[in-house]
Amino acid sequence: AAAVALLGGPAAAQKKPDWFDAAVKKVEASIDPPEAKPGQTVTLRVTVKLNDGYYTYPLRQEDKGAASMVNKLTVEPGPVVLVGDPADPLDYKTKAEPALGIEDLRYLPGTAVYEWTGVV
């Protein structure tokens, strides 16, 4: 139920940018364990699967020059209260973008999994 609330709220009804369908194969949300009871700690996972040739960004960049090249994921309030900061995928790639003054741009090709801890 929480996954449906995350993806089915008012934000999901907004028009997607033109590039979205070309870049994004699928976005899924899941709760682990799926049958959690009130008061139980869970992990919320948002998985973004991209088409070949596309990549996305982590939620944070270490290089100050790349600070604007991040994902900004939001979660609608629901039965799970998120605690702490979300965790970025650790399997990112890096590249330099000297023309932009960036030595260490982190990016995620293929599939990116973002995780949050929450309490039901």
PDB file of C-alpha atoms in Angstrom:
ATOM      1  CA  ALA A   1       0.000   0.000   0.000  1.00  0.00           C
ATOM      2  CA  ALA A   2       2.816   2.413   0.773  1.00  0.00           C
ATOM      3  CA  ALA A   3       4.435   1.878  -2.621  1.00  0.00           C
ATOM      4  CA  VAL A   4       1.173   2.741  -4.377  1.00  0.00           C
ATOM      5  CA  ALA A   5       0.838   5.896  -2.280  1.00  0.00           C
ATOM      6  CA  LEU A   6       4.364   6.939  -3.202  1.00  0.00           C
ATOM      7  CA  LEU A   7       3.835   6.628  -6.923  1.00  0.00           C
ATOM      8  CA  GLY A   8       0.155   7.379  -7.192  1.00  0.00           C
ATOM      9  CA  GLY A   9      -0.076  10.756  -5.486  1.00  0.00           C
ATOM     10  CA  PRO A  10      -0.592  14.158  -7.124  1.00  0.00           C
ATOM     11  CA  ALA A  11       3.038  14.354  -8.264  1.00  0.00           C
ATOM     12  CA  ALA A  12       2.554  11.226 -10.396  1.00  0.00           C
ATOM     13  CA  ALA A  13      -0.273  12.934 -12.260  1.00  0.00           C
ATOM     14  CA  GLN A  14       1.963  15.795 -13.384  1.00  0.00           C
ATOM     15  CA  LYS A  15       3.154  15.847 -16.988  1.00  0.00           C
ATOM     16  CA  LYS A  16       6.469  14.070 -17.455  1.00  0.00           C
ATOM     17  CA  PRO A  17       9.310  15.929 -19.182  1.00  0.00           C
ATOM     18  CA  ASP A  18       9.820  14.992 -22.857  1.00  0.00           C
ATOM     19  CA  TRP A  19      13.079  13.127 -22.151  1.00  0.00           C
ATOM     20  CA  PHE A  20      11.553  10.901 -19.451  1.00  0.00           C
ATOM     21  CA  ASP A  21      10.055   8.191 -21.689  1.00  0.00           C
ATOM     22  CA  ALA A  22      13.251   7.932 -23.749  1.00  0.00           C
ATOM     23  CA  ALA A  23      15.494   7.633 -20.680  1.00  0.00           C
ATOM     24  CA  VAL A  24      13.470   5.768 -18.060  1.00  0.00           C
ATOM     25  CA  LYS A  25      12.440   2.150 -18.535  1.00  0.00           C
ATOM     26  CA  LYS A  26      10.747   1.744 -15.132  1.00  0.00           C
ATOM     27  CA  VAL A  27      10.486   3.246 -11.636  1.00  0.00           C
ATOM     28  CA  GLU A  28       9.454   0.965  -8.791  1.00  0.00           C
ATOM     29  CA  ALA A  29       9.047   1.395  -5.045  1.00  0.00           C
ATOM     30  CA  SER A  30       9.036  -1.396  -2.487  1.00  0.00           C
ATOM     31  CA  ILE A  31       8.961  -1.840   1.281  1.00  0.00           C
ATOM     32  CA  ASP A  32      11.035  -4.526   3.003  1.00  0.00           C
ATOM     33  CA  PRO A  33       9.661  -6.430   4.783  1.00  0.00           C
ATOM     34  CA  PRO A  34       6.436  -6.084   2.767  1.00  0.00           C
ATOM     35  CA  GLU A  35       4.179  -7.257   5.620  1.00  0.00           C
ATOM     36  CA  ALA A  36       5.524  -4.883   8.284  1.00  0.00           C
ATOM     37  CA  LYS A  37       3.441  -4.163  11.367  1.00  0.00           C
ATOM     38  CA  PRO A  38       2.961  -0.790  13.127  1.00  0.00           C
ATOM     39  CA  GLY A  39       6.137   0.259  14.939  1.00  0.00           C
ATOM     40  CA  GLN A  40       8.362  -1.988  12.820  1.00  0.00           C
ATOM     41  CA  THR A  41      11.454  -0.610  11.038  1.00  0.00           C
ATOM     42  CA  VAL A  42      11.443  -1.063   7.271  1.00  0.00           C
ATOM     43  CA  THR A  43      13.542  -0.169   4.241  1.00  0.00           C
ATOM     44  CA  LEU A  44      11.939   1.800   1.427  1.00  0.00           C
ATOM     45  CA  ARG A  45      13.649   1.167  -1.916  1.00  0.00           C
ATOM     46  CA  VAL A  46      13.096   3.255  -5.033  1.00  0.00           C
ATOM     47  CA  THR A  47      14.541   1.535  -8.100  1.00  0.00           C
ATOM     48  CA  VAL A  48      15.084   3.475 -11.319  1.00  0.00           C
ATOM     49  CA  LYS A  49      15.782   1.333 -14.406  1.00  0.00           C
ATOM     50  CA  LEU A  50      17.179   3.278 -17.341  1.00  0.00           C
ATOM     51  CA  ASN A  51      17.356   2.537 -21.038  1.00  0.00           C
ATOM     52  CA  ASP A  52      20.762   1.939 -22.640  1.00  0.00           C
ATOM     53  CA  GLY A  53      22.816   5.084 -23.118  1.00  0.00           C
ATOM     54  CA  TYR A  54      21.155   7.022 -20.288  1.00  0.00           C
ATOM     55  CA  TYR A  55      22.232   7.694 -16.717  1.00  0.00           C
ATOM     56  CA  THR A  56      20.930   9.394 -13.613  1.00  0.00           C
ATOM     57  CA  TYR A  57      22.590  11.046 -10.634  1.00  0.00           C
ATOM     58  CA  PRO A  58      22.920  10.318  -6.921  1.00  0.00           C
ATOM     59  CA  LEU A  59      21.109  12.421  -4.323  1.00  0.00           C
ATOM     60  CA  ARG A  60      24.384  14.101  -3.336  1.00  0.00           C
ATOM     61  CA  GLN A  61      27.610  14.947  -5.157  1.00  0.00           C
ATOM     62  CA  GLU A  62      30.944  15.242  -3.320  1.00  0.00           C
ATOM     63  CA  ASP A  63      32.449  17.610  -5.917  1.00  0.00           C
ATOM     64  CA  LYS A  64      31.099  21.119  -5.220  1.00  0.00           C
ATOM     65  CA  GLY A  65      31.158  21.882  -8.963  1.00  0.00           C
ATOM     66  CA  ALA A  66      28.613  19.097  -9.518  1.00  0.00           C
ATOM     67  CA  ALA A  67      26.313  20.096  -6.634  1.00  0.00           C
ATOM     68  CA  SER A  68      23.398  20.867  -8.985  1.00  0.00           C
ATOM     69  CA  MET A  69      23.669  17.490 -10.761  1.00  0.00           C
ATOM     70  CA  VAL A  70      21.620  15.454  -8.303  1.00  0.00           C
ATOM     71  CA  ASN A  71      18.283  13.709  -8.073  1.00  0.00           C
ATOM     72  CA  LYS A  72      15.650  15.252  -5.860  1.00  0.00           C
ATOM     73  CA  LEU A  73      13.285  12.486  -4.880  1.00  0.00           C
ATOM     74  CA  THR A  74      10.294  13.291  -2.722  1.00  0.00           C
ATOM     75  CA  VAL A  75       7.992  10.913  -0.896  1.00  0.00           C
ATOM     76  CA  GLU A  76       4.365  11.679  -0.141  1.00  0.00           C
ATOM     77  CA  PRO A  77       3.391  11.301   3.539  1.00  0.00           C
ATOM     78  CA  GLY A  78       1.853   7.932   4.270  1.00  0.00           C
ATOM     79  CA  PRO A  79       1.878   4.971   6.634  1.00  0.00           C
ATOM     80  CA  VAL A  80       5.695   4.891   6.693  1.00  0.00           C
ATOM     81  CA  VAL A  81       7.569   7.700   8.488  1.00  0.00           C
ATOM     82  CA  LEU A  82      11.020   8.086   6.956  1.00  0.00           C
ATOM     83  CA  VAL A  83      13.885   8.659   9.380  1.00  0.00           C
ATOM     84  CA  GLY A  84      17.373   9.933   8.669  1.00  0.00           C
ATOM     85  CA  ASP A  85      18.783  10.705   5.259  1.00  0.00           C
ATOM     86  CA  PRO A  86      18.235   8.508   2.214  1.00  0.00           C
ATOM     87  CA  ALA A  87      21.195   6.404   1.060  1.00  0.00           C
ATOM     88  CA  ASP A  88      22.687   6.826  -2.401  1.00  0.00           C
ATOM     89  CA  PRO A  89      23.589   3.796  -4.490  1.00  0.00           C
ATOM     90  CA  LEU A  90      27.234   2.850  -3.931  1.00  0.00           C
ATOM     91  CA  ASP A  91      27.805   1.465  -7.425  1.00  0.00           C
ATOM     92  CA  TYR A  92      28.124   4.875  -9.103  1.00  0.00           C
ATOM     93  CA  LYS A  93      30.600   5.669 -11.859  1.00  0.00           C
ATOM     94  CA  THR A  94      32.700   8.845 -11.981  1.00  0.00           C
ATOM     95  CA  LYS A  95      34.011  11.063 -14.735  1.00  0.00           C
ATOM     96  CA  ALA A  96      35.608  14.446 -15.078  1.00  0.00           C
ATOM     97  CA  GLU A  97      33.865  17.322 -16.846  1.00  0.00           C
ATOM     98  CA  PRO A  98      36.755  19.841 -17.148  1.00  0.00           C
ATOM     99  CA  ALA A  99      34.715  22.304 -19.233  1.00  0.00           C
ATOM    100  CA  LEU A 100      32.298  22.576 -16.295  1.00  0.00           C
ATOM    101  CA  GLY A 101      35.017  22.674 -13.619  1.00  0.00           C
ATOM    102  CA  ILE A 102      34.072  19.216 -12.331  1.00  0.00           C
ATOM    103  CA  GLU A 103      36.761  16.708 -11.415  1.00  0.00           C
ATOM    104  CA  ASP A 104      34.509  13.982  -9.962  1.00  0.00           C
ATOM    105  CA  LEU A 105      30.986  13.791 -11.400  1.00  0.00           C
ATOM    106  CA  ARG A 106      29.099  10.803  -9.977  1.00  0.00           C
ATOM    107  CA  TYR A 107      26.514   9.178 -12.216  1.00  0.00           C
ATOM    108  CA  LEU A 108      24.494   5.950 -12.352  1.00  0.00           C
ATOM    109  CA  PRO A 109      23.918   4.100 -15.642  1.00  0.00           C
ATOM    110  CA  GLY A 110      21.615   1.093 -15.882  1.00  0.00           C
ATOM    111  CA  THR A 111      19.781   0.699 -12.579  1.00  0.00           C
ATOM    112  CA  ALA A 112      19.931   2.933  -9.509  1.00  0.00           C
ATOM    113  CA  VAL A 113      18.505   1.883  -6.128  1.00  0.00           C
ATOM    114  CA  TYR A 114      17.906   4.569  -3.488  1.00  0.00           C
ATOM    115  CA  GLU A 115      17.106   3.454   0.084  1.00  0.00           C
ATOM    116  CA  TRP A 116      15.507   5.048   3.135  1.00  0.00           C
ATOM    117  CA  THR A 117      14.887   3.677   6.610  1.00  0.00           C
ATOM    118  CA  GLY A 118      11.374   4.124   7.888  1.00  0.00           C
ATOM    119  CA  VAL A 119       8.977   3.126  10.644  1.00  0.00           C
ATOM    120  CA  VAL A 120       5.441   1.904   9.955  1.00  0.00           C
TER     121      VAL A 120
END
